[in-house]
Coordinates of N, CA and C and ligand atoms in Angstrom, one line a residue:
X29 N 2.4 -7.7 14.0 CA 1.2 -7.3 13.2 C 0.1 -8.2 13.4
X30 N -1.0 -7.8 14.1 CA -2.2 -8.7 14.1 C -3.1 -8.4 12.9
X31 N -3.8 -9.3 12.6 CA -4.7 -9.2 11.4 C -6.1 -8.7 11.8
X32 N -6.6 -7.6 11.1 CA -8.0 -7.3 11.2 C -8.4 -6.6 10.0
X33 N -9.8 -6.7 9.7 CA -10.3 -6.0 8.5 C -10.8 -4.6 8.7
X34 N -10.4 -3.9 9.8 CA -10.9 -2.5 10.1 C -10.1 -1.7 9.0
X35 N -10.7 -0.5 8.7 CA -10.3 0.4 7.8 C -8.9 1.0 8.3
X36 N -7.8 0.8 7.5 CA -6.5 1.3 7.8 C -6.1 2.4 6.7
X37 N -5.7 3.5 7.1 CA -5.2 4.6 6.3 C -3.6 4.5 6.2
X38 N -3.2 4.4 4.9 CA -1.7 4.3 4.8 C -1.2 5.4 3.8
X39 N -0.9 6.6 4.4 CA -0.4 7.6 3.5 C 0.9 7.2 2.8
X40 N 0.9 7.6 1.5 CA 2.2 7.4 0.7 C 3.1 8.6 0.9
X41 N 4.4 8.3 1.3 CA 5.3 9.3 1.5 C 5.9 9.9 0.1
X42 N 5.3 9.2 -0.9 CA 5.6 9.8 -2.3 C 5.3 11.2 -2.4
X43 N 4.2 11.7 -1.6 CA 3.7 13.0 -1.6 C 4.2 13.8 -0.5
X44 N 5.1 13.3 0.3 CA 5.8 14.0 1.5 C 6.9 14.9 0.9
X45 N 7.4 15.7 1.9 CA 8.5 16.6 1.5 C 9.8 15.7 1.6
X46 N 10.5 15.6 0.4 CA 11.6 14.6 0.2 C 12.8 15.0 1.1
X47 N 12.7 16.3 1.5 CA 13.9 16.8 2.3 C 13.7 16.5 3.9
X48 N 12.6 15.9 4.1 CA 12.0 15.9 5.4 C 11.4 14.5 5.9
X49 N 11.9 13.5 5.4 CA 11.2 12.2 5.4 C 10.9 11.7 6.9
X50 N 12.0 11.9 7.7 CA 11.8 11.5 9.2 C 10.6 12.2 9.8
X51 N 10.7 13.5 9.7 CA 9.6 14.4 10.3 C 8.3 14.1 9.8
X52 N 8.4 13.9 8.4 CA 7.0 13.7 7.8 C 6.3 12.3 8.4
X53 N 7.1 11.3 8.5 CA 6.6 10.0 9.0 C 6.0 10.3 10.4
X54 N 6.8 10.9 11.2 CA 6.3 11.1 12.7 C 5.0 11.9 12.6
X55 N 5.1 12.9 11.7 CA 3.8 13.8 11.7 C 2.5 12.9 11.3
X56 N 2.7 12.2 10.2 CA 1.4 11.4 9.9 C 1.1 10.5 10.8
X57 N 2.1 9.8 11.5 CA 1.7 8.8 12.6 C 1.0 9.5 13.8
X58 N 1.6 10.6 14.1 CA 0.9 11.3 15.3 C -0.5 11.8 15.0
X59 N -0.7 12.0 13.7 CA -2.1 12.4 13.2 C -3.0 11.3 12.8
X60 N -2.6 10.1 13.1 CA -3.5 9.0 13.0 C -3.3 8.0 11.8
X61 N -2.2 8.1 11.1 CA -2.0 7.1 10.0 C -1.8 5.7 10.6
X62 N -2.3 4.7 10.1 CA -2.1 3.4 10.5 C -0.8 2.7 10.0
X63 N -0.5 2.8 8.8 CA 0.7 2.3 8.2 C 1.4 3.5 7.5
X64 N 2.6 3.3 7.1 CA 3.4 4.2 6.2 C 3.7 3.4 5.0
X65 N 3.2 4.0 3.9 CA 3.4 3.2 2.6 C 4.6 3.9 1.8
X66 N 5.5 3.1 1.4 CA 6.8 3.5 0.8 C 6.8 3.0 -0.7
X67 N 6.8 3.9 -1.6 CA 6.7 3.6 -3.0 C 8.1 3.6 -3.6
X68 N 8.6 2.4 -3.9 CA 9.9 2.2 -4.5 C 9.8 2.0 -6.0
X69 N 10.4 2.9 -6.7 CA 10.3 2.9 -8.2 C 11.7 2.9 -8.8
X70 N 11.9 2.3 -10.0 CA 13.1 2.0 -10.5 C 13.4 2.5 -11.9
X71 N 12.4 3.3 -12.5 CA 12.6 4.0 -13.7 C 12.7 2.9 -14.9
X72 N 12.2 1.8 -14.7 CA 12.3 0.7 -15.6 C 10.9 0.0 -15.7
X73 N 10.6 -0.5 -14.5 CA 9.2 -1.1 -14.4 C 8.1 -0.1 -14.5
X74 N 8.5 1.2 -13.9 CA 7.5 2.2 -14.0 C 8.4 3.4 -14.4
X75 N 7.8 4.4 -14.9 CA 8.6 5.5 -15.6 C 8.8 6.7 -14.6
X76 N 9.5 6.2 -13.4 CA 9.8 7.2 -12.4 C 10.7 6.5 -11.4
X77 N 11.6 7.4 -10.7 CA 12.6 6.9 -9.8 C 12.4 7.5 -8.5
X78 N 12.3 6.7 -7.4 CA 12.2 7.3 -6.1 C 13.4 6.8 -5.2
X79 N 13.3 5.8 -4.5 CA 14.2 5.5 -3.4 C 14.4 4.0 -3.3
X80 N 15.5 3.7 -2.6 CA 15.9 2.3 -2.3 C 15.9 1.9 -1.0
X81 N 16.6 0.8 -0.8 CA 16.6 0.2 0.8 C 17.4 1.2 1.7
X82 N 18.4 1.9 1.3 CA 19.1 2.8 2.2 C 18.1 3.9 2.8
X83 N 17.2 4.3 1.8 CA 16.2 5.4 2.5 C 15.3 4.7 3.4
X84 N 14.9 3.5 3.0 CA 13.9 2.8 4.0 C 14.6 2.6 5.5
X85 N 15.8 2.3 5.4 CA 16.6 2.1 6.5 C 16.6 3.3 7.4
X86 N 16.9 4.5 6.6 CA 17.1 5.7 7.4 C 15.7 6.2 8.0
X87 N 14.6 5.8 7.4 CA 13.3 6.3 8.0 C 12.8 5.4 9.1
X88 N 13.3 4.2 9.0 CA 12.8 3.1 10.0 C 12.7 3.5 11.4
X89 N 13.7 4.3 12.0 CA 13.5 4.7 13.3 C 12.4 5.7 13.5
X90 N 12.0 6.3 12.5 CA 10.9 7.3 12.6 C 9.5 6.7 12.4
X91 N 9.5 5.5 12.1 CA 8.2 4.8 11.8 C 7.8 3.8 13.0
X92 N 6.8 4.2 13.7 CA 6.4 3.2 14.9 C 5.4 2.2 14.5
X93 N 4.6 2.5 13.4 CA 3.6 1.6 13.0 C 4.1 0.4 12.0
X94 N 3.5 0.5 10.8 CA 3.9 -0.6 9.9 C 4.6 0.1 8.7
X95 N 5.8 -0.5 8.2 CA 6.4 0.1 7.1 C 6.0 -0.9 6.0
X96 N 5.2 -0.3 5.0 CA 4.5 -1.0 4.0 C 5.3 -0.6 2.6
X97 N 6.1 -1.6 2.2 CA 7.0 -1.2 1.1 C 6.6 -1.7 -0.3
X98 N 6.2 -0.9 -1.1 CA 5.6 -1.3 -2.5 C 6.8 -1.2 -3.4
X99 N 7.1 -2.4 -4.0 CA 8.2 -2.4 -4.9 C 7.7 -2.3 -6.3
X100 N 7.9 -1.3 -7.0 CA 7.6 -1.2 -8.5 C 9.0 -1.2 -9.1
X101 N 9.5 -2.4 -9.2 CA 10.8 -2.6 -9.7 C 10.9 -3.9 -10.4
X102 N 11.7 -4.1 -11.3 CA 12.0 -5.4 -12.0 C 13.4 -5.4 -12.5
X103 N 14.2 -6.5 -12.1 CA 13.7 -7.6 -11.4 C 13.4 -7.3 -9.8
X104 N 12.8 -8.0 -9.0 CA 12.5 -7.8 -7.7 C 13.5 -8.7 -6.8
X105 N 13.7 -9.8 -7.1 CA 14.3 -10.9 -6.1 C 15.7 -10.5 -5.7
X106 N 16.6 -9.7 -6.5 CA 17.8 -9.5 -5.9 C 17.7 -8.5 -4.9
X107 N 16.7 -7.7 -4.6 CA 16.5 -6.7 -3.7 C 15.7 -7.0 -2.4
X108 N 15.1 -8.2 -2.3 CA 14.2 -8.5 -1.3 C 15.0 -8.5 0.0
X109 N 16.1 -9.2 0.1 CA 16.8 -9.2 1.4 C 17.2 -7.8 1.9
X110 N 17.6 -6.9 1.1 CA 17.9 -5.5 1.3 C 16.8 -4.8 2.0
X111 N 15.6 -5.0 1.5 CA 14.4 -4.2 2.0 C 14.0 -4.9 3.3
X112 N 14.2 -6.2 3.3 CA 13.8 -6.9 4.7 C 14.9 -6.3 5.7
X113 N 16.1 -6.2 5.4 CA 17.1 -5.8 6.4 C 16.8 -4.3 6.7
X114 N 16.2 -3.5 5.8 CA 16.0 -2.2 6.1 C 14.9 -1.9 7.0
X115 N 14.0 -3.0 7.3 CA 13.1 -2.9 8.3 C 11.6 -2.9 7.8
X116 N 11.4 -3.2 6.5 CA 10.1 -3.3 6.0 C 9.3 -4.4 6.8
X117 N 8.0 -4.2 7.0 CA 7.1 -5.1 7.6 C 6.5 -5.9 6.5
X118 N 6.0 -5.2 5.6 CA 5.3 -5.9 4.5 C 6.1 -5.4 3.2
X119 N 6.4 -6.5 2.3 CA 7.1 -6.2 1.1 C 6.1 -6.7 0.0
X120 N 5.8 -5.8 -0.9 CA 4.8 -6.1 -2.0 C 5.5 -6.0 -3.3
X121 N 5.3 -7.1 -4.1 CA 5.9 -7.1 -5.4 C 4.8 -7.2 -6.4
X122 N 5.1 -6.8 -7.7 CA 3.9 -6.8 -8.8 C 4.0 -8.1 -9.3
X123 N 2.8 -8.6 -9.7 CA 2.6 -9.9 -10.5 C 3.3 -9.6 -11.9
X124 N 3.2 -8.4 -12.4 CA 3.7 -8.1 -13.8 C 5.3 -7.9 -13.8
X125 N 5.9 -8.0 -12.7 CA 7.4 -7.7 -12.7 C 8.4 -8.7 -13.1
X126 N 7.7 -9.9 -13.5 CA 8.7 -10.9 -13.9 C 7.9 -12.2 -14.0
X127 N 8.5 -13.3 -14.5 CA 7.8 -14.5 -14.9 C 7.7 -15.4 -13.5
X128 N 8.3 -15.1 -12.5 CA 8.3 -16.1 -11.4 C 7.8 -15.4 -10.1
X129 N 6.5 -14.9 -10.0 CA 6.0 -14.3 -8.9 C 5.9 -15.3 -7.8
X130 N 5.7 -16.6 -8.1 CA 5.5 -17.6 -6.9 C 6.9 -17.7 -6.2
X131 N 8.1 -17.5 -6.9 CA 9.4 -17.6 -6.3 C 9.7 -16.4 -5.5
X132 N 9.2 -15.3 -6.1 CA 9.3 -13.9 -5.4 C 8.7 -14.0 -4.0
X133 N 7.4 -14.4 -4.0 CA 6.6 -14.4 -2.8 C 7.2 -15.4 -1.8
X134 N 7.8 -16.5 -2.2 CA 8.5 -17.4 -1.3 C 9.7 -16.7 -0.7
X135 N 10.4 -16.0 -1.6 CA 11.5 -15.4 -1.2 C 11.3 -14.2 -0.1
X136 N 10.2 -13.6 -0.3 CA 9.7 -12.6 0.7 C 9.4 -13.2 2.0
X137 N 8.6 -14.2 1.9 CA 8.2 -15.1 3.2 C 9.4 -15.6 3.9
X138 N 10.3 -16.0 3.2 CA 11.6 -16.5 3.6 C 12.3 -15.5 4.7
X139 N 12.1 -14.4 4.4 CA 12.8 -13.2 5.1 C 12.1 -13.1 6.5
X140 N 10.8 -13.7 6.6 CA 10.0 -13.5 7.8 C 9.1 -12.4 7.6
X141 N 9.1 -11.6 6.5 CA 8.2 -10.5 6.4 C 6.9 -11.0 5.7
X142 N 5.9 -10.0 5.9 CA 4.6 -10.3 5.3 C 4.8 -10.0 3.7
X143 N 4.1 -10.9 2.9 CA 4.3 -10.8 1.5 C 3.0 -10.2 0.9
X144 N 3.2 -9.2 0.0 CA 2.1 -8.6 -0.7 C 2.2 -8.8 -2.3
X145 N 1.1 -8.9 -2.9 CA 1.1 -9.1 -4.3 C 0.3 -7.9 -4.9
X146 N 1.0 -7.1 -5.8 CA 0.3 -6.0 -6.4 C -0.2 -6.3 -7.9
X147 N -1.4 -5.7 -8.1 CA -1.9 -5.9 -9.6 C -2.1 -4.6 -10.2
X148 N -1.6 -4.4 -11.3 CA -1.9 -3.2 -12.2 C -3.3 -3.2 -12.6
X149 N -3.9 -2.0 -12.9 CA -5.2 -2.0 -13.3 C -5.7 -2.9 -14.4
X150 N -4.8 -3.2 -15.3 CA -5.2 -4.0 -16.5 C -5.1 -5.4 -16.2
X151 N -4.7 -5.9 -15.0 CA -4.3 -7.4 -14.7 C -5.5 -7.9 -14.0
X152 N -5.9 -9.0 -14.4 CA -7.1 -9.9 -13.7 C -6.6 -10.4 -12.5
X153 N -7.5 -11.0 -11.7 CA -7.3 -11.5 -10.4 C -7.0 -13.1 -10.4
X154 N -7.1 -13.7 -11.6 CA -7.1 -15.1 -11.7 C -5.9 -15.7 -11.0
X155 N -4.8 -15.2 -11.2 CA -3.6 -15.7 -10.7 C -3.6 -15.8 -9.2
X156 N -4.4 -14.9 -8.5 CA -4.3 -14.8 -7.0 C -4.9 -16.1 -6.4
X157 N -5.7 -16.7 -7.1 CA -6.4 -18.0 -6.6 C -5.2 -19.0 -6.4
X158 N -4.1 -18.9 -7.2 CA -3.1 -20.0 -7.0 C -2.1 -19.6 -6.1
X159 N -2.3 -18.3 -5.5 CA -1.2 -17.8 -4.6 C -1.8 -17.5 -3.3
X160 N -3.0 -17.9 -2.9 CA -3.7 -17.5 -1.7 C -3.0 -17.8 -0.4
X161 N -2.2 -19.0 -0.5 CA -1.5 -19.4 0.7 C -0.2 -18.8 0.9
X162 N 0.2 -18.0 -0.1 CA 1.5 -17.3 0.0 C 1.5 -15.8 0.2
X163 N 0.3 -15.3 0.4 CA 0.2 -13.8 0.6 C -0.6 -13.5 1.8
X164 N -0.1 -12.2 2.1 CA -0.7 -11.5 3.4 C -1.5 -10.3 2.9
X165 N -1.3 -10.0 1.6 CA -2.0 -8.7 1.2 C -2.1 -8.8 -0.4
X166 N -3.2 -8.2 -0.9 CA -3.2 -8.0 -2.5 C -3.4 -6.4 -2.4
X167 N -2.5 -5.8 -3.4 CA -2.5 -4.5 -3.6 C -3.2 -4.2 -4.9
X168 N -4.4 -3.7 -5.0 CA -5.1 -3.4 -6.3 C -4.7 -2.0 -6.7
X169 N -4.1 -1.8 -7.7 CA -3.8 -0.5 -8.2 C -4.8 0.1 -8.9
X170 N -5.3 1.3 -8.6 CA -6.4 1.9 -9.2 C -5.9 3.2 -9.9
X171 N -4.6 3.3 -10.3 CA -4.0 4.1 -11.1 C -2.8 3.3 -11.8
X172 N -2.3 3.7 -12.9 CA -1.2 3.0 -13.5 C 0.0 3.6 -12.7
X173 N 0.8 2.7 -12.0 CA 1.8 3.0 -11.1 C 2.9 3.9 -11.7
X174 N 3.4 4.7 -11.0 CA 4.5 5.5 -11.4 C 4.4 7.0 -10.7
X175 N 3.3 7.5 -10.5 CA 3.1 8.8 -10.0 C 1.9 9.0 -9.1
X176 N 2.2 10.0 -8.1 CA 1.0 10.3 -7.2 C 0.1 11.2 -7.9
X177 N -1.0 11.4 -7.4 CA -1.8 12.5 -7.9 C -2.7 12.2 -9.2
X178 N -2.7 10.9 -9.5 CA -3.5 10.6 -10.7 C -5.0 10.4 -10.4
X179 N -5.8 10.2 -11.6 CA -7.3 10.1 -11.3 C -7.5 8.6 -11.0
X180 N -8.4 8.4 -10.0 CA -8.9 7.1 -9.7 C -9.5 6.4 -10.8
X181 N -9.1 5.1 -11.1 CA -9.8 4.1 -12.0 C -10.7 3.3 -11.3
X182 N -12.0 3.4 -11.5 CA -13.0 2.6 -10.8 C -13.0 1.0 -11.1
X183 N -12.4 0.4 -10.1 CA -12.4 -1.2 -10.4 C -13.1 -2.0 -9.3
X184 N -14.3 -1.3 -8.9 CA -15.1 -1.9 -7.8 C -15.4 -3.5 -8.1
X185 N -15.8 -3.8 -9.3 CA -16.0 -5.3 -9.6 C -14.9 -6.2 -9.3
X186 N -13.7 -5.7 -9.7 CA -12.5 -6.4 -9.4 C -12.3 -6.6 -7.9
X187 N -12.4 -5.4 -7.2 CA -12.2 -5.6 -5.8 C -13.2 -6.4 -5.1
X188 N -14.6 -6.4 -5.6 CA -15.5 -7.3 -5.0 C -15.3 -8.8 -5.3
X189 N -14.7 -9.1 -6.5 CA -14.4 -10.4 -6.9 C -13.3 -11.0 -6.0
X190 N -12.3 -10.1 -5.8 CA -11.1 -10.4 -5.0 C -11.7 -10.8 -3.6
X191 N -12.5 -9.9 -3.1 CA -13.0 -10.0 -1.7 C -13.6 -11.4 -1.6
X192 N -14.5 -11.8 -2.5 CA -15.2 -13.0 -2.6 C -14.0 -14.2 -2.6
X193 N -13.1 -14.1 -3.4 CA -12.1 -15.1 -3.5 C -11.4 -15.4 -2.2
X194 N -11.1 -14.2 -1.5 CA -10.3 -14.3 -0.2 C -11.1 -14.9 1.0
X195 N -12.4 -14.7 0.9 CA -13.2 -15.3 1.9 C -12.6 -14.9 3.4
X196 N -12.6 -15.9 4.2 CA -12.1 -15.8 5.6 C -10.6 -15.8 5.8
X197 N -9.7 -15.9 4.6 CA -8.4 -15.9 4.8 C -7.9 -14.5 5.3
X198 N -6.8 -14.6 6.2 CA -6.1 -13.4 6.7 C -5.5 -12.7 5.7
X199 N -6.0 -12.1 4.6 CA -5.4 -11.4 3.6 C -6.0 -9.9 3.4
X200 N -5.1 -8.8 3.4 CA -5.6 -7.6 3.4 C -5.7 -7.3 1.9
X201 N -6.9 -6.4 1.7 CA -7.0 -5.9 0.3 C -6.6 -4.4 0.4
X202 N -5.7 -4.1 -0.3 CA -5.2 -2.8 -0.2 C -5.4 -2.0 -1.6
X203 N -5.9 -0.8 -1.5 CA -6.3 0.0 -2.7 C -5.2 1.1 -2.8
X204 N -4.6 1.2 -4.0 CA -3.5 2.2 -4.1 C -3.7 3.0 -5.4
X205 N -4.0 4.3 -5.3 CA -4.1 5.3 -6.5 C -5.4 6.1 -6.4
X206 N -5.2 7.3 -6.2 CA -6.5 8.1 -6.5 C -7.5 8.0 -5.4
X207 N -7.1 7.5 -4.2 CA -8.0 7.4 -3.1 C -8.1 8.8 -2.4
X208 N -9.4 9.2 -2.4 CA -9.7 10.5 -1.7 C -11.1 10.5 -0.9
X209 N -11.5 11.5 -0.3 CA -12.6 11.4 0.4 C -13.8 10.9 -0.6
X210 N -13.7 11.4 -1.8 CA -14.8 10.9 -2.6 C -14.7 9.4 -3.2
X211 N -13.5 8.9 -3.3 CA -13.5 7.6 -3.9 C -13.4 6.5 -2.7
X212 N -13.0 6.8 -1.5 CA -12.8 5.9 -0.3 C -14.1 5.2 -0.1
X213 N -15.3 5.7 -0.2 CA -16.5 5.0 0.2 C -16.7 3.8 -0.9
X214 N -16.4 4.0 -2.1 CA -16.5 3.0 -3.1 C -15.6 1.8 -2.9
X215 N -14.3 2.0 -2.5 CA -13.4 0.9 -2.4 C -13.8 0.2 -1.1
X216 N -14.3 1.0 0.0 CA -14.6 0.2 1.2 C -15.9 -0.6 1.1
X217 N -16.7 -0.1 0.2 CA -18.0 -0.9 0.0 C -17.7 -2.1 -0.8
X218 N -16.6 -2.0 -1.6 CA -16.3 -3.2 -2.4 C -15.5 -4.3 -1.6
X219 N -15.0 -3.8 -0.5 CA -14.3 -4.8 0.4 C -12.9 -4.6 0.7
X220 N -12.4 -3.3 0.4 CA -10.9 -3.1 0.8 C -10.9 -2.6 2.2
X221 N -9.7 -3.0 2.9 CA -9.5 -2.6 4.2 C -8.4 -1.6 4.4
X222 N -7.4 -1.7 3.5 CA -6.2 -0.7 3.5 C -6.2 0.3 2.3
X223 N -6.3 1.6 2.8 CA -6.4 2.6 1.8 C -5.1 3.4 1.8
X224 N -4.5 3.2 0.6 CA -3.2 4.1 0.4 C -3.7 5.5 -0.1
X225 N -3.1 6.4 0.4 CA -3.5 7.9 0.0 C -2.2 8.7 0.0
X226 N -1.8 9.3 -1.0 CA -0.7 10.2 -1.0 C -1.2 11.6 -1.1
X227 N -1.5 12.2 -2.2 CA -1.8 13.6 -2.3 C -3.0 13.9 -1.4
X228 N -4.0 13.0 -1.3 CA -5.1 13.4 -0.4 C -4.8 13.5 1.1
X229 N -3.8 13.0 1.6 CA -3.3 13.0 3.0 C -2.4 14.3 3.0
X230 N -1.5 14.4 2.2 CA -0.5 15.5 2.3 C -0.9 16.9 1.8
X231 N -2.0 16.9 1.1 CA -2.4 18.2 0.4 C -2.8 19.2 1.5
X232 N -2.2 20.4 1.3 CA -2.5 21.6 2.2 C -1.5 21.6 3.4
X233 N -0.9 20.4 3.8 CA -0.3 20.4 5.1 C 1.3 20.5 5.0
X234 N 1.9 20.4 6.0 CA 3.4 20.3 6.2 C 3.8 19.9 7.6
X235 N 5.1 19.6 7.9 CA 5.4 19.2 9.2 C 5.2 20.4 10.1
X236 N 5.0 21.6 9.6 CA 4.7 22.8 10.5 C 3.3 22.9 10.8
X237 N 2.4 22.3 9.9 CA 0.9 22.2 10.1 C 0.4 20.9 10.1
X238 N 0.9 20.0 10.9 CA 0.5 18.6 10.8 C -0.9 18.4 11.0
X239 N -1.7 19.3 11.7 CA -3.1 19.0 12.0 C -3.9 18.9 10.7
X240 N -3.3 19.5 9.6 CA -4.0 19.3 8.3 C -3.9 17.9 7.8
X241 N -2.8 17.2 8.0 CA -2.7 15.8 7.8 C -3.8 15.1 8.6
X242 N -3.9 15.4 9.8 CA -4.8 14.6 10.6 C -6.3 14.9 10.1
X243 N -6.6 16.0 9.8 CA -8.0 16.4 9.1 C -8.2 15.5 8.0
X244 N -7.2 15.6 7.1 CA -7.3 14.7 5.8 C -7.4 13.2 6.1
X245 N -6.6 12.8 7.1 CA -6.7 11.3 7.4 C -8.1 10.9 7.9
X246 N -8.5 11.8 8.9 CA -9.8 11.5 9.5 C -11.0 11.5 8.5
X247 N -10.8 12.5 7.5 CA -12.0 12.6 6.5 C -12.1 11.4 5.6
X248 N -10.8 10.8 5.3 CA -10.9 9.7 4.4 C -11.4 8.5 5.3
X249 N -11.0 8.4 6.4 CA -11.3 7.2 7.3 C -13.0 7.3 7.5
X250 N -13.4 8.5 7.8 CA -14.9 8.6 8.1 C -15.7 8.2 6.7
X251 N -15.1 8.8 5.7 CA -15.9 8.5 4.4 C -15.9 7.0 4.2
X252 N -14.8 6.3 4.5 CA -14.8 4.9 4.3 C -15.7 4.2 5.3
X253 N -15.5 4.5 6.6 CA -16.2 3.8 7.6 C -17.8 4.0 7.4
X254 N -18.2 5.2 6.9 CA -19.7 5.4 6.8 C -20.2 4.3 5.9
X255 N -19.4 3.9 4.9 CA -19.8 2.8 4.0 C -20.0 1.4 4.6
X256 N -19.0 1.0 5.4 CA -19.0 -0.2 6.1 C -19.8 -0.2 7.3
X257 N -20.3 1.0 7.7 CA -21.2 1.2 9.0 C -20.4 0.7 10.3
X258 N -19.0 0.8 10.3 CA -18.4 0.5 11.4 C -18.2 -1.1 11.4
X259 N -18.9 -1.9 10.6 CA -18.6 -3.3 10.5 C -17.4 -3.5 9.8
X260 N -16.9 -4.7 9.9 CA -15.6 -5.1 9.4 C -16.1 -5.8 8.0
X261 N -15.6 -5.4 6.9 CA -16.0 -6.0 5.6 C -15.8 -7.5 5.5
Ligands
DX5_330 C1 1.6 5.1 -7.5 C2 1.9 4.7 -6.1 C3 0.8 5.2 -5.1 C4 0.7 6.7 -5.1 C5 -0.7 7.0 -4.5 O1 2.4 4.5 -8.3 O2 2.0 3.4 -5.9 O3 1.1 4.7 -3.8 O4 1.7 7.4 -4.6 O5 -0.7 8.4 -4.6 P1 -2.2 9.2 -4.8 O6 -2.9 8.9 -3.5 O7 -1.8 10.6 -4.8 O8 -2.9 8.6 -6.0
ZN331 ZN1 2.1 2.5 -3.7

């Protein structure tokens, strides 16, 4: 994985057909997805249950790009090794998931994977300053995690402050929740480079009509790039 700040669209397979994950991953990648975002939920840290490392391992052969695994689970540490072995490229843990985020990030890096730090909407960015050397990505949640299809919470000032704090460091800013053609320009303008989108990518399409995924992905990308004027944020 090489680092750059170009706009990357990461469809969340939380909005895919759960009976068809392999084909769904191939379809979104064929249609221009840059990363595949996998939302892991435990029914404890967030009020919903999705899937675990076995599912990630099963879809790995169908993912050619980057498997971006977002862990909404607590505790996190006992499962890091399993998600690394399942083939995740990026493993993201929540700051709010436990008292020892520093240890968690160390454990992720120790597996050789990229380490992501996720922040709930109500969490400030202060702690990020102490973790800059340990992270490859900050995931700014713009919904309260747990479900797809929720309304975007505008956190542009938070994203801008984070962008300033990161400076030239090779750390991605990922926005997760409520990203659509309408909200993508705002997050791109504020300095994000990875846009997770679940419902806005999968809406109206299916593996039988993958061109609709392509249309949705291109529309979000164009809306975001129009803001950055093709420049890298
Ligand atoms: C929310 C998840 C998101 C979500 C995004 O808990 O982390 O990745 O699936 O879905 P949309 O784009 O529909 O808000
Ligand atoms: Zn997510």
